[in-house]
Every structure is written in C-alpha cells, then in structure tokens.
mmCIF file of C-alpha atoms in Angstrom:
data_model
loop_
_atom_site.group_PDB
_atom_site.id
_atom_site.type_symbol
_atom_site.label_atom_id
_atom_site.label_comp_id
_atom_site.label_asym_id
_atom_site.label_seq_id
_atom_site.Cartn_x
_atom_site.Cartn_y
_atom_site.Cartn_z
ATOM 1 C CA MET A 1 46.660 59.364 -27.216
ATOM 2 C CA ALA A 2 46.782 56.776 -29.962
ATOM 3 C CA ASP A 3 46.923 59.504 -32.603
ATOM 4 C CA THR A 4 50.380 60.784 -31.720
ATOM 5 C CA VAL A 5 51.793 57.282 -31.680
ATOM 6 C CA LEU A 6 50.623 56.655 -35.255
ATOM 7 C CA PHE A 7 52.572 59.641 -36.558
ATOM 8 C CA GLU A 8 55.648 58.786 -34.471
ATOM 9 C CA PHE A 9 55.803 55.207 -35.737
ATOM 10 C CA LEU A 10 55.186 56.323 -39.319
ATOM 11 C CA HIS A 11 57.947 58.899 -39.059
ATOM 12 C CA THR A 12 60.341 56.320 -37.582
ATOM 13 C CA GLU A 13 59.677 53.981 -40.483
ATOM 14 C CA MET A 14 60.118 56.767 -43.050
ATOM 15 C CA VAL A 15 63.568 57.563 -41.710
ATOM 16 C CA ALA A 16 64.486 53.871 -41.449
ATOM 17 C CA GLU A 17 63.272 53.167 -44.982
ATOM 18 C CA LEU A 18 65.201 55.997 -46.567
ATOM 19 C CA TRP A 19 68.332 55.027 -44.703
ATOM 20 C CA ALA A 20 68.037 51.328 -45.448
ATOM 21 C CA ALA A 21 67.584 51.993 -49.166
ATOM 22 C CA ASP A 22 71.052 53.473 -49.221
ATOM 23 C CA LEU A 23 73.404 50.516 -48.974
ATOM 24 C CA HIS A 24 76.495 52.575 -49.730
ATOM 25 C CA PRO A 25 75.994 55.528 -47.443
ATOM 26 C CA GLY A 26 78.574 57.967 -48.694
ATOM 27 C CA PRO A 27 78.091 61.650 -48.005
ATOM 28 C CA GLY A 28 76.175 62.012 -51.293
ATOM 29 C CA GLY A 29 73.740 59.251 -50.363
ATOM 30 C CA GLN A 30 72.995 60.705 -46.961
ATOM 31 C CA LYS A 31 72.285 64.094 -48.471
ATOM 32 C CA THR A 32 69.775 62.524 -50.859
ATOM 33 C CA SER A 33 67.973 60.780 -48.028
ATOM 34 C CA LEU A 34 67.881 63.957 -45.964
ATOM 35 C CA SER A 35 66.555 65.978 -48.894
ATOM 36 C CA VAL A 36 63.892 63.369 -49.645
ATOM 37 C CA LEU A 37 62.746 63.599 -46.038
ATOM 38 C CA GLU A 38 62.771 67.384 -46.221
ATOM 39 C CA GLY A 39 60.804 67.255 -49.455
ATOM 40 C CA ILE A 40 58.148 65.070 -47.878
ATOM 41 C CA GLY A 41 57.959 67.451 -44.924
ATOM 42 C CA PHE A 42 57.780 70.417 -47.292
ATOM 43 C CA ARG A 43 54.717 69.095 -49.111
ATOM 44 C CA VAL A 44 53.001 68.183 -45.846
ATOM 45 C CA GLY A 45 53.816 71.655 -44.550
ATOM 46 C CA GLN A 46 52.363 73.286 -47.649
ATOM 47 C CA ALA A 47 49.091 71.423 -47.159
ATOM 48 C CA LEU A 48 48.976 72.170 -43.432
ATOM 49 C CA GLY A 49 49.642 75.827 -44.187
ATOM 50 C CA GLU A 50 46.467 75.909 -46.260
ATOM 51 C CA ARG A 51 44.348 74.010 -43.808
ATOM 52 C CA LEU A 52 45.356 75.266 -40.388
ATOM 53 C CA PRO A 53 45.063 79.050 -40.141
ATOM 54 C CA ARG A 54 41.624 80.136 -38.956
ATOM 55 C CA GLU A 55 41.657 83.895 -39.491
ATOM 56 C CA THR A 56 42.842 85.139 -42.854
ATOM 57 C CA LEU A 57 43.983 88.572 -41.762
ATOM 58 C CA ALA A 58 45.880 87.404 -38.719
ATOM 59 C CA PHE A 59 49.299 87.677 -40.306
ATOM 60 C CA LYS A 60 50.192 91.311 -40.516
ATOM 61 C CA GLU A 61 53.891 90.739 -40.350
ATOM 62 C CA GLU A 62 56.544 88.062 -40.462
ATOM 63 C CA LEU A 63 56.716 87.694 -36.704
ATOM 64 C CA ASP A 64 53.029 86.738 -36.614
ATOM 65 C CA VAL A 65 53.697 83.960 -39.098
ATOM 66 C CA LEU A 66 56.509 82.626 -36.935
ATOM 67 C CA LYS A 67 54.319 82.842 -33.858
ATOM 68 C CA PHE A 68 51.682 80.859 -35.723
ATOM 69 C CA LEU A 69 54.301 78.181 -36.415
ATOM 70 C CA CYS A 70 55.362 78.051 -32.782
ATOM 71 C CA LYS A 71 51.866 77.895 -31.389
ATOM 72 C CA ASP A 72 49.280 76.486 -33.791
ATOM 73 C CA LEU A 73 51.418 74.346 -36.064
ATOM 74 C CA TRP A 74 53.424 72.809 -33.238
ATOM 75 C CA VAL A 75 50.308 72.085 -31.194
ATOM 76 C CA ALA A 76 48.574 70.500 -34.176
ATOM 77 C CA VAL A 77 51.486 68.216 -35.030
ATOM 78 C CA PHE A 78 53.243 67.645 -31.692
ATOM 79 C CA GLN A 79 50.589 68.506 -29.070
ATOM 80 C CA LYS A 80 52.790 71.104 -27.450
ATOM 81 C CA GLN A 81 53.977 74.644 -28.124
ATOM 82 C CA MET A 82 57.483 75.602 -29.067
ATOM 83 C CA ASP A 83 59.448 76.531 -25.969
ATOM 84 C CA GLY A 84 61.284 79.548 -27.295
ATOM 85 C CA LEU A 85 61.412 81.930 -30.219
ATOM 86 C CA ARG A 86 64.243 84.392 -30.744
ATOM 87 C CA THR A 87 65.035 86.709 -33.589
ATOM 88 C CA ASN A 88 67.661 89.161 -34.665
ATOM 89 C CA HIS A 89 64.958 91.232 -36.352
ATOM 90 C CA GLN A 90 66.865 90.890 -39.599
ATOM 91 C CA GLY A 91 65.201 87.807 -40.972
ATOM 92 C CA THR A 92 66.733 85.080 -38.814
ATOM 93 C CA TYR A 93 64.655 83.252 -36.230
ATOM 94 C CA ILE A 94 65.658 80.559 -33.782
ATOM 95 C CA LEU A 95 62.906 78.199 -32.643
ATOM 96 C CA GLN A 96 63.852 76.272 -29.529
ATOM 97 C CA ASP A 97 62.123 73.098 -28.399
ATOM 98 C CA ASN A 98 63.405 71.661 -25.124
ATOM 99 C CA ASN A 99 61.493 68.419 -25.318
ATOM 100 C CA PHE A 100 61.050 67.564 -28.968
ATOM 101 C CA PRO A 101 58.568 64.656 -29.070
ATOM 102 C CA LEU A 102 60.331 62.786 -31.859
ATOM 103 C CA LEU A 103 63.554 62.791 -29.835
ATOM 104 C CA VAL A 104 62.140 62.184 -26.355
ATOM 105 C CA PRO A 105 62.108 58.354 -26.470
ATOM 106 C CA MET A 106 65.641 58.229 -27.811
ATOM 107 C CA ALA A 107 67.840 59.658 -25.120
ATOM 108 C CA SER A 108 68.235 62.285 -22.451
ATOM 109 C CA GLY A 109 71.757 63.508 -22.971
ATOM 110 C CA LEU A 110 74.418 62.721 -25.474
ATOM 111 C CA GLN A 111 73.755 59.148 -26.569
ATOM 112 C CA TYR A 112 72.612 58.888 -30.213
ATOM 113 C CA LEU A 113 73.664 62.490 -30.929
ATOM 114 C CA GLU A 114 74.979 61.711 -34.446
ATOM 115 C CA GLU A 115 71.758 59.991 -35.422
ATOM 116 C CA ALA A 116 69.487 62.788 -34.258
ATOM 117 C CA PRO A 117 69.639 65.044 -37.386
ATOM 118 C CA LYS A 118 67.932 62.345 -39.494
ATOM 119 C CA PHE A 119 64.891 62.649 -37.295
ATOM 120 C CA LEU A 120 64.745 66.403 -37.696
ATOM 121 C CA ALA A 121 64.857 66.562 -41.509
ATOM 122 C CA PHE A 122 61.132 65.954 -41.987
ATOM 123 C CA THR A 123 60.290 68.677 -39.469
ATOM 124 C CA CYS A 124 62.618 71.172 -41.157
ATOM 125 C CA GLY A 125 60.769 70.557 -44.400
ATOM 126 C CA LEU A 126 57.475 70.913 -42.568
ATOM 127 C CA LEU A 127 58.392 74.377 -41.299
ATOM 128 C CA CYS A 128 59.715 75.437 -44.701
ATOM 129 C CA GLY A 129 56.594 74.258 -46.518
ATOM 130 C CA THR A 130 54.183 75.923 -44.133
ATOM 131 C CA LEU A 131 56.100 79.180 -44.433
ATOM 132 C CA ARG A 132 56.027 78.919 -48.220
ATOM 133 C CA THR A 133 52.251 78.591 -48.340
ATOM 134 C CA LEU A 134 51.943 81.576 -46.072
ATOM 135 C CA GLY A 135 54.032 83.570 -48.520
ATOM 136 C CA VAL A 136 57.434 83.419 -46.880
ATOM 137 C CA GLN A 137 60.429 81.855 -48.597
ATOM 138 C CA SER A 138 62.918 80.510 -46.138
ATOM 139 C CA LEU A 139 65.770 78.168 -45.391
ATOM 140 C CA VAL A 140 65.354 75.950 -42.344
ATOM 141 C CA THR A 141 68.116 74.023 -40.609
ATOM 142 C CA ALA A 142 68.099 72.118 -37.336
ATOM 143 C CA SER A 143 70.688 71.355 -34.725
ATOM 144 C CA VAL A 144 70.881 69.280 -31.567
ATOM 145 C CA THR A 145 73.293 69.750 -28.681
ATOM 146 C CA THR A 146 71.636 67.621 -26.023
ATOM 147 C CA LEU A 147 68.692 65.326 -26.628
ATOM 148 C CA PRO A 148 65.755 65.820 -26.459
ATOM 149 C CA ALA A 149 66.238 69.562 -26.904
ATOM 150 C CA CYS A 150 66.731 70.887 -30.395
ATOM 151 C CA ARG A 151 66.578 74.157 -32.267
ATOM 152 C CA PHE A 152 65.394 75.096 -35.721
ATOM 153 C CA GLN A 153 66.973 78.049 -37.458
ATOM 154 C CA VAL A 154 64.755 79.839 -39.978
ATOM 155 C CA VAL A 155 66.407 82.301 -42.328
ATOM 156 C CA ILE A 156 63.962 84.362 -44.382
ATOM 157 C CA LEU A 157 65.033 84.711 -48.000
ATOM 158 C CA LYS A 158 64.308 88.101 -49.449
ATOM 159 C CA SER A 159 63.111 87.705 -53.029
ATOM 160 C CA MET B 1 62.985 44.494 1.823
ATOM 161 C CA THR B 2 64.870 44.821 -1.377
ATOM 162 C CA VAL B 3 65.137 44.044 -5.071
ATOM 163 C CA HIS B 4 68.001 41.747 -6.040
ATOM 164 C CA ASN B 5 67.972 41.798 -9.805
ATOM 165 C CA LEU B 6 65.833 42.052 -12.934
ATOM 166 C CA TYR B 7 65.804 40.247 -16.291
ATOM 167 C CA LEU B 8 63.941 41.211 -19.444
ATOM 168 C CA PHE B 9 63.465 38.592 -22.185
ATOM 169 C CA ASP B 10 61.803 38.733 -25.578
ATOM 170 C CA ARG B 11 59.716 35.994 -27.137
ATOM 171 C CA ASN B 12 62.742 34.296 -28.698
ATOM 172 C CA GLY B 13 64.655 33.978 -25.459
ATOM 173 C CA VAL B 14 67.009 36.871 -26.144
ATOM 174 C CA CYS B 15 67.907 38.596 -22.900
ATOM 175 C CA LEU B 16 67.098 42.235 -23.654
ATOM 176 C CA HIS B 17 68.247 43.660 -20.365
ATOM 177 C CA TYR B 18 69.699 42.617 -17.029
ATOM 178 C CA SER B 19 70.271 44.831 -13.983
ATOM 179 C CA GLU B 20 71.267 43.906 -10.479
ATOM 180 C CA TRP B 21 71.090 45.881 -7.299
ATOM 181 C CA HIS B 22 71.870 43.496 -4.460
ATOM 182 C CA ARG B 23 73.304 40.164 -5.377
ATOM 183 C CA LYS B 24 75.632 38.560 -2.878
ATOM 184 C CA LYS B 25 76.138 35.304 -4.716
ATOM 185 C CA GLN B 26 76.687 34.880 -8.438
ATOM 186 C CA ALA B 27 75.492 31.852 -10.391
ATOM 187 C CA GLY B 28 78.977 30.529 -11.055
ATOM 188 C CA ILE B 29 78.364 30.286 -14.785
ATOM 189 C CA PRO B 30 78.932 32.841 -17.572
ATOM 190 C CA LYS B 31 76.183 35.419 -18.031
ATOM 191 C CA GLU B 32 75.041 33.983 -21.364
ATOM 192 C CA GLU B 33 74.543 30.589 -19.770
ATOM 193 C CA GLU B 34 72.694 32.172 -16.886
ATOM 194 C CA TYR B 35 70.233 33.910 -19.199
ATOM 195 C CA LYS B 36 69.608 30.702 -21.119
ATOM 196 C CA LEU B 37 69.101 28.813 -17.871
ATOM 197 C CA MET B 38 66.622 31.387 -16.620
ATOM 198 C CA TYR B 39 64.671 31.468 -19.862
ATOM 199 C CA GLY B 40 64.583 27.694 -20.207
ATOM 200 C CA MET B 41 63.398 27.290 -16.641
ATOM 201 C CA LEU B 42 60.619 29.847 -17.116
ATOM 202 C CA PHE B 43 59.493 28.190 -20.304
ATOM 203 C CA SER B 44 59.298 24.811 -18.584
ATOM 204 C CA ILE B 45 57.531 26.129 -15.488
ATOM 205 C CA ARG B 46 54.894 27.890 -17.595
ATOM 206 C CA SER B 47 53.994 24.775 -19.505
ATOM 207 C CA PHE B 48 54.147 22.664 -16.323
ATOM 208 C CA VAL B 49 51.811 25.042 -14.506
ATOM 209 C CA SER B 50 49.267 25.059 -17.295
ATOM 210 C CA LYS B 51 49.303 21.269 -17.664
ATOM 211 C CA MET B 52 49.122 20.371 -13.985
ATOM 212 C CA SER B 53 46.713 23.045 -12.840
ATOM 213 C CA PRO B 54 43.726 21.399 -11.073
ATOM 214 C CA LEU B 55 41.488 24.350 -12.018
ATOM 215 C CA ASP B 56 41.116 26.483 -15.134
ATOM 216 C CA MET B 57 44.101 28.788 -15.483
ATOM 217 C CA LYS B 58 43.578 32.443 -14.851
ATOM 218 C CA ASP B 59 46.898 34.245 -14.849
ATOM 219 C CA GLY B 60 49.255 31.325 -15.041
ATOM 220 C CA PHE B 61 52.640 31.281 -13.381
ATOM 221 C CA LEU B 62 53.100 34.323 -11.123
ATOM 222 C CA ALA B 63 55.980 33.711 -8.719
ATOM 223 C CA PHE B 64 58.020 31.152 -6.836
ATOM 224 C CA GLN B 65 59.838 31.516 -3.557
ATOM 225 C CA THR B 66 62.621 29.818 -1.666
ATOM 226 C CA SER B 67 63.673 30.387 1.921
ATOM 227 C CA ARG B 68 65.850 33.324 0.850
ATOM 228 C CA TYR B 69 64.297 35.004 -2.198
ATOM 229 C CA LYS B 70 61.180 35.295 -4.331
ATOM 230 C CA LEU B 71 61.102 35.340 -8.106
ATOM 231 C CA HIS B 72 58.260 37.350 -9.693
ATOM 232 C CA TYR B 73 57.214 36.752 -13.295
ATOM 233 C CA TYR B 74 55.166 38.809 -15.746
ATOM 234 C CA GLU B 75 54.544 38.009 -19.395
ATOM 235 C CA THR B 76 52.866 40.147 -22.047
ATOM 236 C CA PRO B 77 50.771 38.858 -24.970
ATOM 237 C CA THR B 78 53.712 39.711 -27.235
ATOM 238 C CA GLY B 79 55.991 37.356 -25.348
ATOM 239 C CA ILE B 80 58.043 39.925 -23.436
ATOM 240 C CA LYS B 81 58.923 38.463 -20.037
ATOM 241 C CA VAL B 82 59.826 40.560 -17.010
ATOM 242 C CA VAL B 83 61.481 38.637 -14.163
ATOM 243 C CA MET B 84 62.324 40.258 -10.857
ATOM 244 C CA ASN B 85 64.018 38.654 -7.845
ATOM 245 C CA THR B 86 63.171 40.253 -4.532
ATOM 246 C CA ASP B 87 63.421 39.214 -0.950
ATOM 247 C CA LEU B 88 60.639 37.421 0.850
ATOM 248 C CA GLY B 89 58.819 40.377 2.353
ATOM 249 C CA VAL B 90 57.474 41.525 -1.008
ATOM 250 C CA GLY B 91 53.882 40.695 -2.026
ATOM 251 C CA PRO B 92 52.418 40.502 -5.541
ATOM 252 C CA ILE B 93 54.009 43.104 -7.785
ATOM 253 C CA ARG B 94 52.269 42.419 -11.085
ATOM 254 C CA ASP B 95 51.454 46.105 -11.502
ATOM 255 C CA VAL B 96 55.101 47.082 -10.974
ATOM 256 C CA LEU B 97 56.257 44.647 -13.630
ATOM 257 C CA HIS B 98 53.511 45.861 -15.932
ATOM 258 C CA HIS B 99 54.690 49.437 -15.418
ATOM 259 C CA ILE B 100 58.225 48.412 -16.308
ATOM 260 C CA TYR B 101 56.870 46.987 -19.530
ATOM 261 C CA SER B 102 54.454 49.740 -20.551
ATOM 262 C CA ALA B 103 56.017 52.931 -19.260
ATOM 263 C CA LEU B 104 59.660 51.999 -19.694
ATOM 264 C CA TYR B 105 60.136 49.289 -22.302
ATOM 265 C CA VAL B 106 57.388 50.418 -24.700
ATOM 266 C CA GLU B 107 58.012 54.141 -24.293
ATOM 267 C CA LEU B 108 61.784 54.100 -24.416
ATOM 268 C CA VAL B 109 62.710 51.060 -26.463
ATOM 269 C CA VAL B 110 59.856 50.228 -28.806
ATOM 270 C CA LYS B 111 59.347 53.891 -29.623
ATOM 271 C CA ASN B 112 63.033 54.561 -30.001
ATOM 272 C CA PRO B 113 63.826 54.430 -33.712
ATOM 273 C CA LEU B 114 67.444 53.596 -32.973
ATOM 274 C CA CYS B 115 66.741 50.561 -30.805
ATOM 275 C CA SER B 116 66.260 47.481 -32.907
ATOM 276 C CA LEU B 117 63.828 45.002 -31.380
ATOM 277 C CA GLY B 118 65.203 41.567 -30.681
ATOM 278 C CA GLN B 119 68.581 42.923 -29.609
ATOM 279 C CA PRO B 120 69.826 43.701 -26.112
ATOM 280 C CA VAL B 121 68.828 47.244 -25.210
ATOM 281 C CA GLN B 122 71.543 49.859 -25.739
ATOM 282 C CA SER B 123 69.629 52.936 -24.712
ATOM 283 C CA GLU B 124 71.180 54.714 -21.739
ATOM 284 C CA LEU B 125 67.906 56.461 -21.108
ATOM 285 C CA PHE B 126 66.129 53.141 -20.619
ATOM 286 C CA ARG B 127 68.834 51.913 -18.277
ATOM 287 C CA SER B 128 68.805 55.037 -16.109
ATOM 288 C CA ARG B 129 65.011 55.376 -15.989
ATOM 289 C CA LEU B 130 64.650 51.711 -15.045
ATOM 290 C CA ASP B 131 67.273 52.089 -12.349
ATOM 291 C CA SER B 132 65.641 55.151 -10.815
ATOM 292 C CA TYR B 133 62.185 53.548 -11.030
ATOM 293 C CA VAL B 134 63.312 50.426 -9.188
ATOM 294 C CA ARG B 135 65.126 52.494 -6.573
ATOM 295 C CA SER B 136 61.959 54.488 -5.999
ATOM 296 C CA LEU B 137 59.838 51.416 -5.280
ATOM 297 C CA PRO B 138 58.512 51.220 -1.725
ATOM 298 C CA PHE B 139 60.000 47.804 -1.184
ATOM 299 C CA PHE B 140 63.496 48.771 -2.302
ATOM 300 C CA SER B 141 65.871 49.766 0.442
ATOM 301 C CA ALA B 142 69.463 50.778 -0.132
ATOM 302 C CA ARG B 143 70.762 48.308 2.423
ATOM 303 C CA ALA B 144 70.306 44.682 1.506
ATOM 304 C CA GLY B 145 67.598 43.439 3.905
#
C-alpha cells in the first residue's frame, strides 16, 4: 500500500512545484506548466510502453492497444482498470474513469473543479507517450465534470 | 448517548476543523477565543498529567468528565489533536478518534493537493465524510440524550 502513496505525493509536489514557479500566472504561464507536466508524463509513458507489454504480437489493431492502456497500464500505475472505453471507430476513443485515484482525495462533487485539470496533465502525457512507443501517434485531452470521475479523449493522428 | 462536538487542532494550535451536533449551550465567547481556550487548556493538562503522574506514563491524558459531559482526547506523534465531547455514557473511544485521524484527516486532507496543511480545512469531502462517520457511530443518537 505504501507504493501508491509515494507516487501520489510525488505527483502532488510536481504539480505544486510547477505552479509555484509561475508567480505571474497568465494564460501563457499556465500553458507552459501544463505542457511541462505533459512532457514529463510523455517520457514516463514512452518508457512504460517499452517495459510493460508481455507479448509482442498481442497488438493486431489499434483497439488492442487501447485495451492494453485501459487494462495493463492503468493497473500498473493506478492499481485499477479503466471503467469505460468507447470509440467512434474513426480514430477517437473516450476512456472513462469513475474514480480516478489522483482525484479521489480531493472532492466528491463540484468543489475544486477548476483545479482538477492540473492533476490530469501528467496522465494525459503518460497515455500519449505509451501510445507513441507502441507506434500510435495521438492527441490526448482530459476533462472533468464531477470529481473524482474524469475522461480522457484520445484522437489518433493519421500520419 | 450522543456526540456533542469535535475539534481538530494541529501542532501549532491552529484549529483545523470544528463540527457540532448537539450543543445546547455556547461558550459565550467568540469562536476564535474558544479554540484558543481549548488548545491552551489541553496543553496545560498534558504537561500537568505527565509531571504529576505517580507512575510511569503510558498513554498520557485520555479524557476528563464532568457531571454532564465527557471530553475525549487523542494526540498523534505529529501533534495533531482530536478532541471529542460526548455525553457520559460513552466509554473509551481512542480507536474512533484514531480512525478520524487516519481514515479521514490523512486520506482526505493530507493527501489532497489543494489543502494546505496548517490552515483550517476547506474540503467539503472531509466535512461530509466526517459528519456521516460520526452519525454512524453506535453511541450517536439523533436525539440529544
């Protein structure tokens, strides 16, 4: 149980550090902080993408890669599976997590709603980086309507 | 049997949280003064108890009671103090106060990146979980006993 707490505290400090460094938080400053967090997540995701998959031929199609994200990646990082995966079969996927562990201690409802996106930036980068290593270029965004549920939207970029 | 109110202090005497459920009589002084009075009293009692104890101290100050209510006290190694006033029918509730600290304060305040430590707790989640936990206790009844 101690393992999850280490990551949670580290993540909290990362967000706090990047926000504190920005004493004049205009819209430009916030974007920089968010993109730094995403960049960190991206590189972690790239490394995890190399290390995690067990069978090399498991990914026959895009959907399998997304399923890998929802099951294996989420379990490895957050000790639970993603609650829902939807797709329009045209390259857009919605990953729904009803009890996102990084948001659970914060609130159960609408308090702290404006602050929530900061805590999702790292995870967006994580998803994007893992997809990249597995050969899929994508754009990942996150949104929150009610804590602690959140959704990640993955749009596959056709190169 | 009932719970009257609950205070939560940090090691510097800042009152992090206060809730009341059944309190028929107020202290007659502003809330800030009341918190300072409570903290100062606890501080003095703790040092009194350790000095005047005729035996080696085990747990230190646990509770005091009057003819109408009982005040229960729990302190963590980090200096967080949980103080609960109940009526007289309630026995030792050290485990309840410990649960309030570990499962509520640590999980919902310490782990909440948006709650700064050393400030009164703003989290609605903490407030509502604490309220429902206290209401679910076996010695809490909705009518003041």
